[in-house]
Coordinates of C-alpha atoms in Angstrom, one line a residue:
Chain A
M153 CA 147.2 -121.6 -23.8
N154 CA 148.6 -123.4 -20.3
S155 CA 151.7 -125.4 -20.3
V156 CA 151.3 -128.4 -20.3
L157 CA 149.0 -128.2 -23.8
I158 CA 151.7 -126.7 -25.4
T159 CA 154.7 -129.4 -24.1
L160 CA 152.1 -132.2 -24.9
G161 CA 151.5 -130.1 -28.5
L162 CA 155.3 -130.0 -28.9
I163 CA 156.2 -133.3 -28.7
A164 CA 152.7 -135.4 -30.0
L165 CA 152.1 -133.2 -33.0
P166 CA 155.0 -134.2 -35.7
L167 CA 154.1 -137.9 -34.0
V168 CA 150.7 -137.5 -34.7
A169 CA 151.1 -135.8 -37.3
A170 CA 154.1 -138.0 -39.4
P171 CA 151.1 -141.1 -40.5
I172 CA 148.5 -139.0 -41.7
I173 CA 151.2 -137.2 -44.0
Y174 CA 152.7 -140.7 -45.1
L175 CA 148.9 -141.8 -45.5
F176 CA 148.0 -138.6 -48.4
G177 CA 151.6 -139.8 -50.1
R178 CA 150.5 -142.6 -50.3
T179 CA 147.4 -142.0 -52.1
S180 CA 149.4 -139.7 -54.3
V181 CA 151.4 -143.1 -55.1
R182 CA 148.8 -145.4 -56.2
K183 CA 146.4 -143.3 -58.4
Q184 CA 149.5 -141.4 -60.5
R185 CA 147.8 -137.7 -59.0
L186 CA 149.9 -135.4 -57.5
L187 CA 147.5 -133.6 -55.3
G188 CA 148.9 -136.1 -52.0
M189 CA 152.0 -135.9 -52.2
T190 CA 151.4 -131.9 -52.5
L191 CA 148.7 -131.9 -49.6
A192 CA 152.3 -134.4 -47.7
K193 CA 154.5 -131.5 -48.3
L194 CA 152.6 -128.6 -47.0
L195 CA 150.9 -130.3 -44.6
T196 CA 154.4 -131.1 -43.3
L197 CA 155.2 -127.8 -43.8
L198 CA 151.5 -126.7 -42.0
V199 CA 153.4 -129.5 -39.0
L200 CA 156.7 -127.7 -38.9
V201 CA 155.4 -123.9 -38.3
L202 CA 153.4 -125.1 -35.6
E203 CA 156.6 -126.3 -33.3
G204 CA 158.1 -122.6 -34.3
L205 CA 154.3 -121.3 -32.7
L206 CA 154.7 -124.0 -30.1
I207 CA 157.8 -123.3 -29.3
Y208 CA 157.2 -119.3 -29.4
L209 CA 154.4 -119.7 -26.9
G210 CA 156.0 -121.4 -24.5
V211 CA 158.6 -119.0 -24.9
Q212 CA 156.4 -116.2 -23.4
V213 CA 155.5 -118.6 -21.2
W214 CA 158.5 -118.7 -20.2
V215 CA 159.3 -114.6 -20.2
A216 CA 156.2 -114.6 -17.8
G217 CA 157.9 -116.7 -15.1
G218 CA 155.9 -120.3 -15.4
S219 CA 157.5 -123.6 -16.0
V220 CA 156.5 -124.9 -20.0
A221 CA 156.7 -128.5 -18.4
T222 CA 154.2 -131.3 -16.6
N223 CA 154.3 -135.5 -16.5
I224 CA 153.3 -137.9 -18.2
G225 CA 152.6 -141.1 -16.1
T226 CA 156.1 -141.1 -14.1
I227 CA 157.9 -139.4 -17.5
Q228 CA 159.0 -135.3 -16.8
V229 CA 158.7 -133.4 -20.1
G230 CA 160.0 -129.7 -20.2
L231 CA 160.7 -127.3 -22.5
D232 CA 163.9 -126.1 -21.0
G233 CA 167.0 -123.6 -21.2
I234 CA 168.5 -126.8 -23.7
G235 CA 165.2 -128.0 -25.2
L236 CA 164.7 -124.2 -26.6
I237 CA 167.6 -124.1 -28.3
V238 CA 167.7 -127.5 -30.1
G239 CA 163.9 -127.3 -30.7
T240 CA 164.8 -124.6 -32.1
I241 CA 167.3 -125.3 -34.3
A242 CA 165.5 -129.1 -35.0
V243 CA 162.6 -126.5 -36.9
G244 CA 164.8 -124.3 -38.5
L245 CA 166.5 -125.7 -39.8
G246 CA 163.8 -129.0 -40.6
F247 CA 161.9 -126.7 -42.3
C248 CA 164.9 -124.7 -44.5
V249 CA 165.7 -128.9 -45.0
V250 CA 161.5 -129.2 -46.1
I251 CA 161.4 -126.6 -48.8
F252 CA 164.7 -127.5 -50.3
S253 CA 163.5 -131.4 -50.8
I254 CA 160.5 -130.6 -52.2
P255 CA 162.3 -130.2 -56.0
Y256 CA 164.9 -132.4 -54.6
M257 CA 163.3 -135.9 -54.3
E258 CA 160.5 -135.3 -56.5
N259 CA 159.7 -138.4 -59.2
E260 CA 162.3 -140.1 -56.1
N261 CA 160.9 -143.9 -55.1
G262 CA 159.7 -144.0 -52.1
E263 CA 158.7 -140.0 -52.1
E264 CA 156.4 -139.8 -49.9
K265 CA 158.2 -142.3 -46.8
Y266 CA 160.5 -139.0 -46.6
Y267 CA 158.4 -136.3 -45.4
A268 CA 157.3 -138.8 -42.5
L269 CA 160.5 -139.8 -41.7
L270 CA 162.4 -136.3 -41.6
L271 CA 159.3 -135.3 -39.5
T272 CA 159.2 -137.7 -37.0
L273 CA 163.1 -136.8 -36.6
I274 CA 162.3 -133.7 -36.1
G275 CA 160.1 -134.1 -34.1
S276 CA 162.3 -137.3 -31.9
I277 CA 164.6 -134.5 -31.3
V278 CA 162.5 -132.4 -30.0
G279 CA 161.0 -135.1 -28.1
L280 CA 165.2 -136.2 -26.7
A281 CA 165.4 -132.2 -26.2
C282 CA 163.0 -131.7 -24.6
S283 CA 163.5 -135.1 -22.0
M284 CA 163.9 -134.7 -17.5
D285 CA 164.1 -138.5 -17.9
L286 CA 167.1 -140.8 -18.2
F287 CA 165.1 -143.5 -19.6
N288 CA 163.3 -141.4 -21.7
L289 CA 166.0 -139.6 -23.0
W290 CA 167.2 -143.5 -24.6
V291 CA 164.0 -143.8 -26.2
W292 CA 164.1 -140.9 -27.7
F293 CA 167.7 -140.8 -29.2
E294 CA 166.3 -144.5 -30.1
L295 CA 163.4 -142.9 -32.5
M296 CA 165.7 -140.8 -33.9
A297 CA 168.6 -143.4 -35.1
I298 CA 165.5 -145.0 -35.8
S299 CA 164.3 -142.6 -38.6
S300 CA 167.7 -141.6 -39.6
Y301 CA 168.8 -145.1 -40.6
F302 CA 165.8 -145.6 -42.6
L303 CA 167.3 -141.5 -44.1
V304 CA 170.0 -142.2 -44.3
A305 CA 170.1 -145.6 -46.8
F306 CA 166.3 -144.3 -48.2
Y307 CA 168.6 -144.7 -52.4
N308 CA 168.7 -148.4 -51.7
E309 CA 168.8 -149.6 -54.9
Q310 CA 172.6 -148.3 -54.2
P311 CA 175.1 -151.4 -52.8
A312 CA 177.7 -147.2 -51.7
S313 CA 174.2 -146.4 -50.1
L314 CA 173.2 -149.9 -48.6
E315 CA 177.3 -149.8 -47.7
S316 CA 176.5 -146.7 -45.2
G317 CA 172.9 -147.9 -44.1
F318 CA 174.5 -151.2 -42.5
K319 CA 177.6 -149.3 -40.3
Y320 CA 175.6 -147.0 -39.0
L321 CA 172.9 -148.9 -38.6
T322 CA 175.5 -151.6 -36.8
Q323 CA 177.9 -149.2 -34.4
S324 CA 174.5 -146.9 -33.6
A325 CA 172.8 -149.8 -32.7
V326 CA 176.0 -150.8 -30.7
G327 CA 175.9 -147.9 -29.7
S328 CA 172.7 -147.4 -28.0
A329 CA 173.1 -150.6 -26.3
L330 CA 175.8 -149.1 -23.9
V331 CA 173.5 -146.5 -23.3
L332 CA 171.4 -148.7 -22.4
F333 CA 173.9 -150.4 -20.0
G334 CA 174.5 -147.7 -17.8
I335 CA 171.0 -145.9 -17.4
A336 CA 170.9 -149.8 -15.9
I337 CA 173.4 -149.8 -13.7
L338 CA 172.6 -145.4 -13.2
F339 CA 169.1 -147.2 -12.5
S340 CA 170.4 -149.7 -10.1
T341 CA 172.4 -147.7 -7.8
T342 CA 170.2 -145.0 -7.7
G343 CA 166.6 -147.0 -7.9
S344 CA 165.1 -144.2 -10.1
V345 CA 165.3 -142.6 -13.8
A346 CA 164.2 -139.1 -13.1
M347 CA 166.7 -137.0 -14.1
W348 CA 166.4 -134.9 -10.8
S349 CA 166.0 -137.7 -9.0
V350 CA 168.7 -139.9 -10.0
W351 CA 170.8 -136.1 -9.5
S352 CA 170.0 -135.7 -5.7
N353 CA 171.1 -140.5 -5.1
A354 CA 173.8 -139.9 -6.4
T355 CA 176.3 -138.2 -4.7
S356 CA 179.4 -140.5 -4.5
G357 CA 181.6 -141.4 -7.0
T358 CA 181.9 -145.1 -7.0
P359 CA 183.5 -146.8 -10.0
I360 CA 180.1 -148.3 -10.4
V361 CA 178.6 -144.8 -11.7
Y362 CA 181.9 -144.0 -12.5
A363 CA 181.4 -147.3 -15.2
A364 CA 178.0 -146.2 -16.1
A365 CA 179.2 -142.5 -17.0
A366 CA 181.9 -144.1 -19.6
L367 CA 179.6 -146.0 -21.3
I368 CA 177.2 -143.5 -21.5
I369 CA 179.8 -141.1 -23.7
V370 CA 181.3 -143.4 -25.4
G371 CA 177.5 -144.9 -26.4
F372 CA 176.7 -141.0 -26.9
G373 CA 180.1 -140.7 -28.6
I374 CA 179.4 -143.0 -31.4
K375 CA 175.7 -140.6 -32.2
A376 CA 178.6 -137.4 -31.5
A377 CA 181.1 -138.9 -33.6
L378 CA 184.0 -138.2 -31.1
V379 CA 187.3 -139.3 -32.9
P380 CA 188.1 -143.2 -32.8
L381 CA 184.6 -143.2 -33.1
H382 CA 183.2 -141.5 -35.7
T383 CA 184.2 -144.0 -38.6
W384 CA 180.2 -143.9 -39.5
L385 CA 179.6 -140.9 -40.0
P386 CA 180.9 -139.8 -43.0
D387 CA 180.1 -142.5 -44.4
A388 CA 176.4 -141.7 -43.6
H389 CA 177.0 -138.4 -44.8
S390 CA 178.6 -139.0 -48.2
Q391 CA 175.6 -141.6 -49.5
A392 CA 171.9 -140.4 -47.5
P393 CA 170.0 -138.1 -49.4
S394 CA 171.7 -133.5 -49.3
G395 CA 168.2 -132.7 -47.2
I396 CA 169.2 -135.1 -44.4
S397 CA 172.7 -134.5 -44.6
A398 CA 171.5 -131.4 -43.3
M399 CA 169.8 -132.3 -41.3
L400 CA 172.3 -135.2 -39.6
S401 CA 175.5 -132.6 -39.8
G402 CA 173.3 -130.0 -38.4
I403 CA 171.1 -131.7 -35.5
V404 CA 171.6 -135.3 -35.2
I405 CA 175.8 -135.3 -34.1
E406 CA 174.6 -132.5 -31.3
A407 CA 171.6 -134.5 -29.9
G408 CA 173.8 -137.1 -29.4
L409 CA 176.1 -134.5 -28.0
V410 CA 173.1 -132.5 -26.0
A411 CA 171.9 -136.0 -24.8
M412 CA 175.6 -136.7 -23.7
L413 CA 175.6 -132.9 -21.4
R414 CA 172.2 -134.3 -19.9
T415 CA 173.1 -137.0 -18.2
L416 CA 177.0 -135.9 -17.3
S417 CA 174.9 -133.0 -15.9
V418 CA 172.8 -135.3 -14.1
L419 CA 176.4 -137.2 -12.9
A420 CA 177.3 -133.9 -11.8
Q421 CA 178.2 -134.7 -7.9
T422 CA 180.3 -138.2 -8.7
H423 CA 182.8 -135.7 -9.6
F424 CA 182.9 -137.4 -12.2
P425 CA 186.1 -135.8 -14.7
S426 CA 183.3 -135.2 -17.1
G427 CA 185.1 -131.8 -18.0
I428 CA 188.5 -132.9 -18.8
I429 CA 187.8 -135.8 -21.2
L430 CA 184.9 -133.6 -23.2
L431 CA 188.0 -131.2 -23.3
V432 CA 190.9 -133.8 -25.0
F433 CA 188.2 -135.8 -26.7
G434 CA 187.6 -132.3 -28.6
C435 CA 191.0 -131.6 -29.7
V436 CA 191.2 -134.6 -30.7
N437 CA 187.8 -134.1 -32.6
I438 CA 189.5 -130.8 -33.9
L439 CA 192.9 -132.2 -35.4
A440 CA 191.8 -135.9 -36.8
G441 CA 188.5 -133.9 -38.2
N442 CA 190.5 -131.2 -39.7
L443 CA 194.3 -133.9 -41.1
L444 CA 191.3 -136.6 -42.4
A445 CA 188.8 -134.0 -44.4
L446 CA 192.8 -132.1 -46.0
R447 CA 193.1 -135.6 -48.3
Q448 CA 189.3 -136.2 -49.7
V449 CA 188.1 -135.6 -53.2
E450 CA 184.8 -135.4 -52.4
V451 CA 182.9 -132.8 -51.1
K452 CA 180.1 -134.0 -49.2
R453 CA 182.9 -136.6 -48.0
M454 CA 185.3 -133.4 -47.4
L455 CA 182.2 -131.1 -45.9
A456 CA 181.3 -134.7 -43.3
Y457 CA 184.5 -134.9 -41.5
S458 CA 184.5 -131.4 -41.3
S459 CA 181.6 -131.3 -39.0
I460 CA 183.8 -134.0 -37.2
A461 CA 186.2 -131.6 -36.3
Q462 CA 183.6 -127.9 -35.5
V463 CA 181.4 -130.4 -33.1
G464 CA 185.0 -130.8 -31.5
Y465 CA 184.9 -126.9 -30.7
M466 CA 182.1 -127.2 -29.4
L467 CA 182.9 -130.6 -26.9
V468 CA 186.4 -127.7 -26.4
G469 CA 183.3 -125.2 -25.1
F470 CA 181.5 -127.3 -23.2
G471 CA 184.4 -128.9 -21.0
V472 CA 186.1 -125.5 -20.5
A473 CA 182.3 -124.7 -19.2
I474 CA 182.6 -128.0 -16.9
L475 CA 185.9 -128.1 -16.2
S476 CA 186.0 -124.4 -14.9
S477 CA 182.7 -123.7 -14.0
S478 CA 182.1 -121.2 -17.0
Y479 CA 178.9 -120.1 -17.7
V480 CA 180.0 -118.2 -20.5
A481 CA 181.9 -120.9 -22.5
A482 CA 178.9 -122.9 -22.0
A483 CA 176.7 -120.4 -23.9
G484 CA 179.6 -120.3 -26.1
G485 CA 179.4 -124.2 -27.1
F486 CA 175.8 -123.7 -27.9
F487 CA 176.2 -120.5 -30.1
H488 CA 179.4 -122.1 -32.3
M489 CA 175.9 -125.6 -32.3
L490 CA 173.2 -122.6 -32.9
T491 CA 175.5 -121.1 -36.0
H492 CA 177.6 -124.9 -37.1
A493 CA 174.0 -125.8 -37.8
M494 CA 172.7 -123.2 -39.7
M495 CA 176.9 -122.9 -41.9
K496 CA 177.0 -126.7 -42.4
G497 CA 173.4 -126.8 -43.6
L498 CA 173.7 -124.3 -46.0
A499 CA 177.3 -126.1 -46.8
F500 CA 175.3 -129.6 -47.5
L501 CA 172.8 -128.0 -49.1
A502 CA 174.6 -126.1 -51.4
A503 CA 176.7 -129.3 -52.1
G504 CA 173.5 -130.8 -53.1
A505 CA 171.7 -128.7 -55.4
F506 CA 175.1 -128.8 -56.8
L507 CA 174.7 -132.8 -57.2
Y508 CA 170.6 -132.9 -57.9
V509 CA 172.4 -130.4 -61.2
L510 CA 174.8 -132.2 -62.6
H511 CA 174.5 -135.3 -61.4
I512 CA 171.2 -136.4 -59.8
G513 CA 168.9 -135.0 -61.6
K514 CA 170.3 -137.2 -64.7
G515 CA 169.2 -139.9 -62.7
E516 CA 173.0 -140.4 -62.5
H517 CA 173.9 -141.9 -58.7
T518 CA 178.0 -141.2 -58.6
A519 CA 179.6 -138.6 -56.4
L520 CA 179.9 -135.0 -56.5
V521 CA 184.2 -135.1 -56.4
L522 CA 186.1 -131.5 -56.1
D523 CA 187.1 -131.6 -59.7
D524 CA 183.4 -130.9 -61.3
L525 CA 182.6 -128.1 -59.2
N526 CA 185.5 -126.1 -61.5
G527 CA 184.9 -122.6 -62.3
A528 CA 180.8 -123.4 -60.8
A529 CA 180.1 -120.6 -60.8
K530 CA 179.9 -119.7 -64.6
K531 CA 176.7 -120.7 -64.7
Y532 CA 175.8 -120.9 -61.1
P533 CA 176.4 -118.5 -59.8
V534 CA 173.8 -117.9 -56.7
V535 CA 174.7 -121.0 -55.9
A536 CA 178.3 -121.0 -55.5
F537 CA 178.1 -117.4 -53.5
L538 CA 176.2 -119.1 -51.1
L539 CA 178.2 -122.5 -50.4
S540 CA 182.1 -120.6 -50.2
L541 CA 180.0 -117.9 -48.4
A542 CA 178.7 -121.5 -46.1
L543 CA 182.6 -122.5 -46.7
L544 CA 184.2 -119.1 -45.4
G545 CA 182.1 -119.5 -41.7
L546 CA 182.7 -122.4 -41.0
G547 CA 186.1 -121.9 -41.8
G548 CA 186.1 -118.8 -39.0
L549 CA 186.3 -115.6 -41.2
P550 CA 185.5 -112.7 -39.2
P551 CA 181.8 -110.9 -40.8
L552 CA 180.2 -114.5 -40.4
A553 CA 178.6 -116.7 -37.5
G554 CA 181.5 -118.7 -37.1
F555 CA 183.9 -116.4 -36.1
M556 CA 180.9 -115.4 -33.2
S557 CA 180.9 -118.6 -32.0
K558 CA 184.1 -120.0 -32.3
W559 CA 186.2 -115.8 -31.0
Q560 CA 183.4 -116.6 -27.3
I561 CA 185.0 -120.1 -26.5
L562 CA 188.3 -119.3 -27.4
V563 CA 187.3 -116.6 -25.4
A564 CA 185.7 -118.1 -22.4
T565 CA 188.5 -120.6 -22.8
A566 CA 192.0 -117.8 -22.4
G567 CA 189.8 -116.4 -19.3
V568 CA 189.9 -119.4 -17.7
N569 CA 194.1 -118.3 -17.0
S570 CA 195.6 -121.3 -17.0
T571 CA 198.0 -122.0 -19.2
L572 CA 196.5 -124.8 -20.8
M573 CA 193.8 -123.1 -21.2
I574 CA 196.3 -121.0 -23.3
C575 CA 197.6 -123.7 -24.7
I576 CA 194.3 -125.1 -25.4
V577 CA 193.8 -121.7 -27.2
I578 CA 196.8 -121.7 -29.5
F579 CA 195.7 -124.6 -30.7
V580 CA 192.3 -123.8 -31.6
A581 CA 193.7 -121.3 -33.0
L582 CA 196.4 -122.8 -35.6
N583 CA 193.4 -125.6 -36.5
S584 CA 191.2 -123.1 -38.0
V585 CA 193.7 -121.6 -39.8
L586 CA 194.3 -125.0 -41.4
S587 CA 190.3 -125.7 -42.4
L588 CA 190.7 -122.8 -44.1
A589 CA 193.0 -125.1 -45.6
Y590 CA 190.3 -127.3 -47.0
Y591 CA 187.4 -124.7 -47.3
V592 CA 189.4 -123.0 -49.4
P593 CA 190.4 -124.3 -52.7
V594 CA 187.1 -125.1 -53.3
I595 CA 186.1 -121.5 -53.0
N596 CA 189.2 -121.2 -56.2
R597 CA 188.4 -123.6 -57.6
L598 CA 184.6 -122.2 -58.0
Y599 CA 185.9 -118.8 -59.3
R600 CA 188.8 -119.3 -60.8
L601 CA 189.3 -122.1 -62.9
N602 CA 188.1 -123.1 -66.0
I603 CA 183.9 -124.5 -66.0
S604 CA 184.2 -128.8 -66.4
E605 CA 182.4 -130.5 -68.4
T606 CA 180.2 -132.2 -65.7
A607 CA 179.1 -128.3 -65.0
A608 CA 179.2 -127.3 -68.3
A609 CA 176.5 -129.5 -68.9
G610 CA 174.6 -128.9 -65.2
R611 CA 170.3 -128.7 -65.1
S612 CA 169.7 -124.8 -64.4
I613 CA 168.6 -124.5 -61.0
S614 CA 165.3 -124.7 -59.2
W615 CA 164.7 -120.8 -57.3
I616 CA 162.8 -123.3 -54.9
M617 CA 166.1 -124.4 -54.3
V618 CA 167.3 -121.8 -53.4
L619 CA 164.7 -119.9 -51.3
P620 CA 166.2 -122.3 -47.9
M621 CA 170.1 -122.0 -48.8
V622 CA 168.8 -117.8 -49.3
I623 CA 167.1 -118.6 -45.9
L624 CA 170.5 -119.9 -43.5
A625 CA 172.9 -117.3 -45.3
V626 CA 171.2 -114.3 -44.5
G627 CA 170.8 -116.4 -41.6
I628 CA 175.4 -116.6 -41.0
V629 CA 174.9 -113.0 -41.8
V630 CA 173.0 -111.5 -39.6
I631 CA 173.8 -113.5 -36.5
G632 CA 178.1 -112.5 -37.6
V633 CA 177.3 -108.4 -37.6
W634 CA 174.8 -109.0 -34.1
P635 CA 175.4 -111.6 -32.4
S636 CA 173.8 -110.1 -28.7
L637 CA 170.4 -112.1 -30.8
A638 CA 171.2 -115.6 -29.8
N639 CA 171.8 -113.8 -26.4
F640 CA 168.8 -115.8 -25.2
L641 CA 168.9 -118.4 -27.4
T642 CA 172.9 -120.1 -26.2
F643 CA 172.7 -118.2 -22.0
N644 CA 169.6 -120.0 -21.1
A645 CA 171.1 -123.3 -22.7
A646 CA 174.0 -122.5 -20.8
A647 CA 172.2 -122.0 -17.9
S648 CA 170.1 -125.3 -17.8
L649 CA 173.0 -127.1 -18.7
M650 CA 175.3 -125.7 -16.0
Y651 CA 172.1 -125.2 -13.0
P652 CA 173.0 -129.6 -11.8
F653 CA 177.3 -128.5 -11.3
G654 CA 176.2 -125.0 -9.0
V655 CA 176.9 -122.0 -11.3
Chain B
M167 CA 170.8 -161.1 1.9
S168 CA 169.1 -164.1 0.8
N169 CA 168.5 -163.1 -2.7
F170 CA 172.8 -162.9 -3.1
P171 CA 172.9 -165.6 -4.8
V172 CA 170.6 -165.4 -7.6
A173 CA 171.8 -161.8 -8.3
F174 CA 175.4 -163.2 -9.2
I175 CA 173.8 -165.7 -11.3
V176 CA 171.6 -162.5 -13.3
I177 CA 174.9 -160.3 -12.6
L178 CA 177.6 -163.8 -15.1
S179 CA 174.4 -163.5 -17.1
I180 CA 173.8 -160.1 -17.4
I181 CA 178.1 -159.2 -18.6
S182 CA 178.2 -163.1 -20.5
L183 CA 175.3 -162.2 -22.6
A184 CA 176.9 -158.3 -23.6
G185 CA 180.1 -160.7 -24.5
I186 CA 178.8 -162.6 -26.5
G187 CA 176.3 -160.3 -28.2
F188 CA 179.4 -158.0 -28.8
Y189 CA 182.4 -161.0 -29.5
C190 CA 180.0 -161.2 -32.3
L191 CA 179.7 -158.4 -34.1
L192 CA 183.6 -158.6 -33.4
A193 CA 184.1 -161.7 -35.0
T194 CA 182.1 -162.5 -37.8
R195 CA 181.4 -161.4 -41.4
N196 CA 178.0 -162.8 -41.8
M197 CA 174.8 -159.7 -41.5
I198 CA 172.7 -162.1 -40.3
K199 CA 175.1 -162.9 -37.5
V200 CA 175.5 -159.5 -36.8
I201 CA 172.0 -158.4 -36.2
I202 CA 171.7 -161.8 -33.8
G203 CA 175.1 -160.0 -31.7
L204 CA 173.2 -157.1 -32.0
Q205 CA 170.1 -158.6 -30.7
L206 CA 172.3 -160.4 -27.8
M207 CA 174.2 -157.6 -26.5
V208 CA 171.0 -155.8 -25.6
K209 CA 169.3 -157.7 -24.5
G210 CA 171.9 -159.1 -21.9
V211 CA 171.2 -155.2 -21.0
A212 CA 167.3 -155.5 -20.6
M213 CA 168.0 -158.2 -18.1
A214 CA 170.1 -155.7 -16.0
F215 CA 166.8 -153.4 -16.3
I216 CA 166.0 -156.8 -14.3
L217 CA 167.6 -156.9 -11.9
G218 CA 167.6 -153.5 -11.1
G219 CA 163.9 -153.0 -10.3
N220 CA 164.8 -156.2 -8.3
L221 CA 167.3 -155.2 -6.2
T222 CA 165.6 -151.4 -5.6
G223 CA 162.4 -153.5 -4.9
Q224 CA 160.4 -151.0 -8.3
V225 CA 160.0 -154.5 -10.5
N226 CA 157.2 -152.4 -12.8
L227 CA 158.9 -149.5 -13.7
A228 CA 161.9 -152.3 -14.5
Q229 CA 159.5 -154.5 -16.5
T230 CA 157.7 -151.6 -18.7
M231 CA 161.9 -149.9 -19.7
A232 CA 162.5 -154.1 -20.9
L233 CA 160.0 -154.0 -22.8
T234 CA 160.3 -151.1 -24.6
V235 CA 164.1 -151.5 -24.7
I236 CA 162.3 -155.1 -26.7
V237 CA 160.1 -153.4 -28.9
A238 CA 162.7 -150.7 -29.7
D239 CA 165.5 -153.2 -30.5
T240 CA 163.0 -155.0 -32.6
I241 CA 162.4 -152.8 -35.1
V242 CA 166.4 -152.3 -35.1
A243 CA 166.8 -155.4 -35.3
V244 CA 164.0 -155.5 -39.1
M245 CA 165.7 -152.6 -40.4
G246 CA 169.1 -153.8 -39.4
L247 CA 167.5 -156.8 -41.9
A248 CA 166.0 -155.3 -44.5
L249 CA 169.4 -153.8 -45.0
A250 CA 170.3 -157.7 -45.6
V251 CA 167.5 -158.7 -48.1
Q252 CA 168.2 -155.6 -50.3
V253 CA 172.2 -156.0 -49.6
R254 CA 171.7 -160.0 -50.7
H255 CA 169.3 -158.7 -54.2
R256 CA 171.5 -156.2 -54.8
L257 CA 174.7 -158.2 -54.2
G258 CA 174.2 -161.7 -54.1
T259 CA 175.8 -162.0 -50.4
L260 CA 176.0 -161.2 -47.0
D261 CA 179.5 -161.1 -46.7
I262 CA 180.1 -157.5 -45.2
K263 CA 183.4 -157.6 -47.1
A264 CA 181.8 -157.6 -50.2
L265 CA 181.0 -153.8 -48.4
S266 CA 183.1 -152.2 -48.6
T267 CA 183.3 -149.1 -51.3
L268 CA 183.7 -146.1 -49.5
K269 CA 186.5 -146.9 -47.1
R270 CA 189.4 -144.9 -48.9

């Protein structure tokens, strides 16, 4: 297969398949038969496997020295290092989430729409990562946003779900408008929206270009949950179906971050101080995320706030990379993106499994509070163990993946050898300890307290739900023990990010 | 710079459209009006694309992009209105203040 077909297939396949999946599902709703819905689920899984295969073929072309890129009209698309890592995370996590959702969403009102929208979400993230054109980037970003609005407000009978959906829609739409304003300014000043020609034309740091960069940081920052702009995140993450929470936290906010980094790398020659801005936002994110997570009583809300802190680690990595042209720090940022997707994906899926067996499976839409988890390990040993594993990984305990990625970021930061950077290393490391203050009590509750009434009355867990969690857990342990496995992904992504900065 | 006054007027209207939209988002409590505010903002931005195309001599490209923006924005508006309909059904009001159970 040649590179043009691979690129087009990668981008077009999910978007072509999504309406077909919806139609299959729809037939089963009309005729009350299971066949259509089963076909829809199988087709979703098949499309994701094919996407994975296409990414693999693209890497083969790459390794052989070719480039995987093509033009659609004047729009350039291609699979580079960033596209590879984001595509891998989106497809891999999406695969796990689809399997998890088979029992979770069963017989839910509107089940047939769920898989089609989830596939659109995954496809739009892959497209966003492969786009080499600023306006096209915005179109994918908007498609991602629209499909996730539907998914966040999926339980459309619940007032809380509607509230989080509307909040998310308003904030995200404002963000899109600001990004678009920034792109329009860049288009007016450079006469192009193709990334490379904007890069070569935007050479001087005029105030209007800086204004565009600021608009782009704020706009994408709403999706990436930079701290004063994060207020949609805990609501959306806690009210969405659990599989979607895993997707939102694992890849959607990171996709916003990647879009921001790509756009800032286009402005590399204007000497816009993007490095220091990302670094400051990163530190604020870590502190605010940790402090806000400490006082939460709902499990999914606590995990959502911890996502804000985890995005902070990535921001510190990328900030150091841009500020001091450190190649390793950028790789560390991407590494944390990968490990965070696995760990937070696992944490949300495990919390979702508890939510399902304790509440939603019985038809009651109440939130899973920490007290429900008391002693749950006695009744659900496997899921409790997996949740503990994910939480310890997020806290950064040594044999797990989260430690390795944080370590890489901190080592690269310390390697810069300036007083400021050493202060940042100390700050980040202390915050990592602080984060254990809300991860560890959950594990304590799971194992040491007496079993709560809710947990004692829970339903049994289906093995289909446990399977994707086991896949993610194995990934966390393997990457933690053998972190160089991820080097191919992370260092290629770092190369693609740092190339416009002249590193 | 023969088209300077026109460009100046267009820039003014872009800024005022986006500004009015943003003010509308801040000041109103009605869901429908919030969506109208969003629409105003994005329409201002779409005009910025047309202006950019005019200044750099790429009117066709700019018009294509503006049309895409309008389509994408309409979908967002439809989605927002669908949520507003659901909220009206469930809670009997369109006031955003009724939607604040999650804050704590």
